[in-house]
Amino acid sequence: MGVDRGAVGGRDRVGARRRIAVAAVVVAQAVLSGTLTGIAAQEPPETVQAQVSGRTVSVAIARHRAYPAVDAADLSLALESVLEDVTWTGVFLRARLRGEAVAFEAESPFFRHGGRALQLANPPYEEGGAFWLPAEFVTRWVSEGPPPVAAASEGSEGSEASAASAASPSPPPAADPLPARVDPTAPWRVIIDPGHGGRDPGTLGSASYEKDIVLAIGRQLYDELEGREMFEPHLTRETDVYVDLDVRSRFAVDRAGDLFVSIHANAAADERARGFETIFLGEARSEEAREVALRENRGPEVDDAGGSPSDVQFILAGMDRNENYAESRLFAGFVQNSIRSVRRGGAPDRGVIQGPWWVLLGALVRMPSVIVEVGFLSNDEEERYLNGAEGQGAIARAIADAIVAYREDVLRRYASAPEPGC
């Protein structure tokens, strides 16, 4: 068979042109990469700090998920005298923290330290050949200082990093007035806040409005709590009406609420975005969180602004000393863990995050307050789930279970507290 040299020559010329084009792209990428590397080198890496033996130790953090995390190996190197004998086998990571055994399980928010079972707001995980611990572990348990407020909850059966009970941390000093919600004989008033409503539809799905979905979930949550002992639920809106943000928080305070739960649904330009998250008040840690807060802080009209992230950040000065701030963060972990248990494999866990949401500010002065983003209406699969009675019921029950578990945890932690004024 003869060889078509013309065709071969043509292919060679085309190949040569392609190789030149590819080479040009590679060179351009190299130049651009060098430029970006130079720019990145000028920016300080993001770190988390721990106070150890009178010195400050910084450890680099990564953000594979919505929350910051540290490589356990890096943490062990930076804190050799504090975190020792780190071993990683399967999904378990074990070590010794200040001489006591500590054990974590990937994707479980519970870990064991000595004879105690403790709860993280976000779970550790495996990524890129490393075991990542939430930065919260560094600031709350590794860093020396006042004992952290630690939650204990029942973990999965057979899990080495989970347990059904834990030693309670020290109660508040007698000089601090005990919050009314620690009275075991008094029912909790839970304020349920379905977001948006009326002329404010919220996020628009392909076949639904956020305002309708969150109202349906809110009503089911109301029914769930009304059917359980020691809870008195209240809805900020029971129908399709618009309620100003400041009116929602004033509603909660006027009813002497013990807990404030605002329910919302998410959206993103990328239709592949999925997952659930729980938010407590704080400075936005990402541009996405900042943009969502800015959108949610506005009323239905552009000029009807209830506040901006910068406003909230200004007011947040010193707010971290408020008991309800710490309790909101803790309660958010209970909610996220509970929804995770019913959505396991069905949607990504986007974690507990903080954001400058205006609606949380007024209620936070009097009670722990969180926002639950139940899913993305911009994702067709999640929209179908959130539009269905089964999905709405599962989310409502998960939030109710979290509220029950959190109340039990509060009562356990304050059980041995002295009477005020004693």
XYZ file of C-alpha atoms in Angstrom:
422
model
C 0.000 0.000 0.000
C 1.337 3.417 -0.951
C 1.834 6.169 1.567
C 0.036 9.489 1.088
C 3.015 11.736 1.815
C 0.981 14.876 1.147
C -1.442 13.940 3.874
C 1.427 13.094 6.247
C 3.129 16.404 5.472
C -0.119 18.237 6.068
C -0.558 16.501 9.403
C 3.050 17.366 10.308
C 2.453 21.017 9.561
C -0.758 21.038 11.574
C 1.010 19.228 14.395
C 3.846 21.745 14.317
C 1.429 24.634 14.530
C -0.312 22.950 17.471
C 2.984 22.345 19.237
C 3.933 26.006 18.794
C 0.552 27.095 20.137
C 0.830 24.755 23.110
C 4.369 25.970 23.792
C 3.138 29.558 23.743
C 0.382 28.715 26.217
C 2.856 26.916 28.478
C 5.210 29.900 28.410
C 2.341 32.287 29.133
C 1.154 30.086 31.990
C 4.650 29.935 33.396
C 4.968 33.705 33.283
C 1.523 34.176 34.773
C 2.207 31.515 37.415
C 5.432 33.246 38.357
C 3.618 36.545 38.614
C 0.837 35.076 40.744
C 3.341 33.214 42.865
C 5.170 36.469 43.466
C 1.921 38.158 44.443
C 0.939 35.255 46.693
C 4.350 35.299 48.324
C 3.711 38.872 49.390
C 0.480 37.888 51.167
C 0.838 36.375 54.641
C -0.565 32.839 54.853
C -3.782 32.373 56.808
C -3.064 30.882 60.224
C -4.669 29.947 63.519
C -2.910 30.769 66.791
C -2.571 28.825 70.023
C -1.210 30.076 73.338
C 1.172 27.444 74.692
C 3.484 27.887 77.680
C 3.321 31.650 77.416
C 4.130 31.782 73.706
C 2.005 32.142 70.577
C 2.242 29.317 68.057
C 0.842 29.793 64.542
C -0.305 26.920 62.327
C -1.304 27.306 58.674
C -4.930 26.592 57.839
C -6.646 25.344 54.692
C -10.218 25.771 53.475
C -11.269 22.674 51.583
C -14.715 23.187 53.084
C -16.614 26.183 54.428
C -14.653 26.109 57.685
C -10.879 26.414 58.341
C -8.894 23.288 59.182
C -5.313 22.358 60.096
C -3.214 19.390 59.007
C -2.838 17.130 62.059
C 0.766 16.401 61.092
C 1.605 20.122 60.916
C -0.111 20.684 64.256
C 1.900 17.900 65.851
C 5.173 19.362 64.544
C 4.301 22.846 65.769
C 3.198 21.623 69.196
C 5.502 18.686 69.918
C 5.214 19.011 73.688
C 1.415 19.355 73.617
C 0.177 17.002 70.869
C 2.294 13.838 70.764
C 2.306 10.254 69.439
C 0.022 11.029 66.501
C -1.061 7.893 64.597
C -3.526 7.708 61.710
C -5.154 4.337 61.014
C -8.094 4.037 58.658
C -10.552 6.798 59.510
C -9.204 7.180 63.061
C -6.534 9.557 64.271
C -5.135 9.054 67.766
C -2.665 11.108 69.752
C -1.887 12.350 73.240
C -2.990 15.868 74.172
C -1.128 17.079 77.260
C -0.556 13.476 78.285
C -4.148 12.265 77.820
C -5.301 10.063 74.964
C -7.333 11.818 72.285
C -9.134 10.115 69.380
C -10.898 11.481 66.296
C -12.916 9.826 63.546
C -13.089 11.336 60.058
C -16.505 12.911 59.377
C -17.599 12.564 63.032
C -17.970 15.771 65.094
C -17.400 13.843 68.338
C -13.983 13.078 69.768
C -12.695 11.527 72.956
C -10.182 13.201 75.264
C -9.262 11.113 78.263
C -12.535 9.972 79.800
C -14.607 12.722 78.163
C -16.579 12.768 74.925
C -16.583 16.227 73.347
C -18.225 17.782 70.313
C -16.753 19.925 67.565
C -18.962 22.282 65.582
C -17.505 20.809 62.361
C -16.062 17.323 61.796
C -12.456 16.409 60.932
C -11.934 14.888 57.498
C -9.413 13.291 55.128
C -8.214 15.252 52.105
C -5.156 15.029 49.864
C -3.424 12.334 51.882
C -3.765 14.243 55.169
C -6.062 14.209 58.194
C -7.546 17.656 58.823
C -8.791 18.939 62.183
C -11.130 21.957 62.440
C -9.224 25.068 63.516
C -11.692 25.242 66.391
C -9.819 22.323 68.012
C -6.713 24.502 68.205
C -8.438 27.546 69.678
C -10.755 25.729 72.099
C -8.785 22.711 73.283
C -5.109 23.124 72.411
C -4.690 26.796 73.307
C -4.171 27.306 77.030
C -6.732 29.454 78.806
C -10.149 29.146 80.471
C -11.782 25.704 80.107
C -13.867 25.594 76.919
C -17.594 24.984 76.972
C -17.750 21.450 75.575
C -20.814 19.577 74.454
C -21.372 15.882 74.930
C -23.772 13.942 72.790
C -24.455 10.373 71.858
C -22.335 9.177 68.965
C -22.802 6.317 66.530
C -22.741 2.803 67.980
C -19.282 1.236 67.954
C -17.476 4.466 67.112
C -14.231 4.874 68.997
C -14.510 8.667 68.785
C -18.130 8.887 69.976
C -19.709 8.417 73.389
C -23.052 8.749 75.102
C -21.952 10.859 78.029
C -19.238 13.222 79.130
C -17.929 14.967 82.196
C -19.518 18.384 82.465
C -17.205 21.389 82.277
C -17.083 23.742 85.207
C -20.288 25.759 85.698
C -20.211 29.548 85.548
C -19.019 31.353 88.677
C -21.704 32.035 91.254
C -21.499 35.763 90.593
C -22.893 35.292 87.088
C -26.694 35.145 86.922
C -27.871 31.825 85.529
C -29.932 32.124 82.338
C -33.601 31.227 82.745
C -33.261 28.381 80.245
C -31.220 26.294 82.721
C -34.302 25.770 84.937
C -35.195 22.103 84.280
C -38.808 22.683 85.330
C -39.443 25.476 82.825
C -40.323 24.800 79.173
C -38.200 26.429 76.513
C -39.768 29.066 74.310
C -38.367 28.373 70.835
C -38.786 31.162 68.288
C -39.096 29.738 64.762
C -38.459 32.294 62.049
C -39.362 31.262 58.476
C -37.393 33.734 56.358
C -38.835 36.187 53.817
C -42.592 36.093 53.050
C -45.220 38.235 51.365
C -43.711 40.636 48.856
C -40.252 39.188 49.596
C -40.066 35.759 47.881
C -36.458 35.123 48.809
C -34.513 32.765 46.578
C -36.305 31.638 43.424
C -36.099 28.019 42.322
C -37.259 26.677 38.984
C -40.618 25.706 40.479
C -40.724 27.235 43.969
C -40.087 30.222 46.195
C -37.887 30.161 49.267
C -40.593 31.863 51.331
C -43.005 28.947 50.784
C -40.531 26.152 51.473
C -39.155 27.650 54.693
C -42.680 28.386 55.944
C -43.637 24.747 55.366
C -40.549 23.556 57.253
C -41.169 26.099 60.006
C -44.741 24.910 60.506
C -43.604 21.293 60.703
C -40.899 22.253 63.189
C -43.584 24.003 65.237
C -45.702 20.828 65.239
C -42.690 18.689 66.146
C -41.808 20.823 69.165
C -45.422 21.224 70.267
C -45.633 17.442 70.437
C -42.578 17.154 72.677
C -42.409 17.904 76.374
C -40.872 21.089 77.774
C -41.085 23.167 74.582
C -43.277 26.124 73.692
C -42.797 27.029 70.011
C -43.658 30.400 68.451
C -43.652 31.351 64.754
C -42.620 34.838 63.631
C -45.000 34.357 60.711
C -47.666 31.696 60.161
C -48.798 32.795 56.701
C -47.366 34.341 53.558
C -46.721 37.805 54.978
C -43.637 39.985 55.063
C -42.108 40.734 58.474
C -39.326 43.304 58.879
C -36.041 41.928 60.189
C -36.077 44.049 63.336
C -39.666 42.995 64.049
C -38.628 39.331 63.933
C -35.950 39.791 66.578
C -38.237 42.029 68.682
C -40.897 39.287 68.480
C -38.350 36.844 69.939
C -37.293 39.179 72.750
C -40.877 40.170 73.635
C -41.754 36.503 74.121
C -38.687 35.913 76.297
C -37.427 33.295 73.889
C -34.845 30.745 74.939
C -33.729 29.937 71.396
C -34.054 31.623 67.990
C -33.964 29.520 64.794
C -34.276 31.271 61.423
C -34.894 28.989 58.432
C -33.688 29.837 54.935
C -32.806 28.256 51.593
C -29.734 29.040 49.536
C -28.911 29.774 45.892
C -25.807 30.025 43.719
C -24.920 30.946 40.157
C -23.400 27.475 39.785
C -26.356 25.095 39.529
C -24.165 22.269 40.818
C -23.873 23.905 44.258
C -25.558 21.779 46.923
C -25.547 21.254 50.650
C -26.714 22.581 54.017
C -25.079 24.824 56.579
C -25.802 26.438 59.931
C -24.773 30.028 60.616
C -24.126 31.949 63.817
C -23.448 35.665 64.049
C -19.901 36.727 63.293
C -17.643 38.347 60.754
C -17.871 36.748 57.304
C -14.869 34.523 56.576
C -15.415 34.282 52.832
C -16.622 36.484 50.008
C -19.526 34.102 49.409
C -20.718 34.435 53.017
C -20.379 38.205 52.796
C -22.444 38.405 49.600
C -25.182 36.140 50.962
C -25.391 38.192 54.169
C -25.569 41.436 52.218
C -28.425 40.047 50.130
C -30.315 38.688 53.140
C -29.812 41.869 55.173
C -31.833 43.806 52.621
C -35.578 43.956 52.539
C -37.660 43.166 49.439
C -36.848 46.566 47.913
C -33.283 47.599 47.134
C -33.534 50.710 49.294
C -35.122 48.829 52.203
C -31.817 47.894 53.820
C -31.899 46.498 57.328
C -28.137 46.790 57.682
C -24.941 45.816 55.942
C -22.150 43.411 56.881
C -19.955 46.353 57.815
C -22.676 47.606 60.187
C -22.913 44.212 61.854
C -19.148 43.899 62.146
C -19.025 47.241 63.889
C -21.667 46.165 66.401
C -19.910 42.820 66.869
C -17.056 44.516 68.727
C -16.983 42.819 72.105
C -19.914 40.539 71.250
C -17.709 37.451 71.639
C -17.846 38.053 75.386
C -21.611 37.542 75.358
C -22.636 34.105 76.642
C -25.215 33.749 73.879
C -22.501 34.214 71.258
C -20.644 31.106 72.465
C -23.884 29.187 72.959
C -25.044 30.053 69.420
C -21.862 28.557 68.040
C -22.394 25.441 70.123
C -26.084 25.093 69.221
C -25.204 25.507 65.531
C -23.048 22.404 65.859
C -25.985 20.409 67.241
C -28.183 21.505 64.326
C -25.559 20.745 61.688
C -24.823 17.319 63.156
C -28.516 16.435 63.294
C -29.210 17.438 59.690
C -26.048 15.583 58.650
C -27.508 12.399 60.115
C -30.628 12.602 57.924
C -28.921 13.950 54.793
C -25.883 11.657 54.880
C -24.986 10.976 51.255
C -27.895 13.097 50.051
C -26.206 16.497 50.212
C -22.765 17.881 51.072
C -22.156 19.094 54.612
C -21.079 22.735 54.212
C -20.331 23.066 57.911
C -21.039 25.531 60.688
C -19.962 28.984 59.588
C -20.274 32.528 60.840
C -21.742 35.484 59.010
C -22.972 39.046 59.610
C -26.693 38.381 59.408
C -28.745 41.298 60.680
C -31.736 39.204 61.812
C -29.570 37.389 64.383
C -28.279 40.498 66.082
C -31.360 41.637 67.986
C -32.263 38.170 69.268
C -28.684 37.286 70.221
C -28.709 39.792 73.069
C -31.257 37.591 74.885
C -30.891 34.043 73.479
C -28.689 31.744 71.363
C -29.577 32.373 67.722
C -28.776 30.596 64.453
C -29.765 30.497 60.806
C -30.261 27.148 59.061
C -29.676 27.094 55.295
C -31.517 23.887 54.405
C -30.303 23.545 50.799
C -29.955 25.152 47.364
C -33.069 25.946 45.350
C -30.787 26.690 42.400
C -30.013 22.950 42.282
C -32.854 20.957 40.696
C -32.285 17.845 42.810
C -32.239 19.732 46.096
C -35.224 21.836 45.082
C -37.265 18.661 44.498
C -36.199 17.323 47.894
C -37.061 20.557 49.716
C -40.376 20.856 47.874
C -41.478 17.389 48.963
C -43.289 16.569 52.193
C -40.730 13.877 53.014
C -37.774 16.239 52.733
C -39.484 19.028 54.644
C -40.476 16.625 57.404
C -36.975 15.159 57.685
C -35.383 18.608 58.012
C -37.966 19.741 60.583
C -37.462 16.604 62.692
C -33.683 16.965 62.491
C -33.839 20.544 63.781
C -36.275 19.508 66.533
C -33.952 16.653 67.560
C -31.049 19.131 67.701
C -33.050 21.479 69.939
C -33.915 18.619 72.308
C -30.282 17.428 72.427
C -28.989 20.955 72.988
C -31.428 21.545 75.873
C -30.303 18.303 77.506
C -26.691 19.423 77.107
C -27.388 22.839 78.670
C -29.145 21.293 81.658
C -26.323 18.803 82.108
C -23.661 21.497 82.022
C -25.464 23.682 84.537
C -26.784 20.873 86.742
C -24.207 21.397 89.476
C -24.185 25.200 89.260
C -24.790 26.950 92.595
C -27.922 28.981 93.107
C -27.518 32.676 92.084
C -26.307 34.803 94.973
C -25.067 31.841 97.037
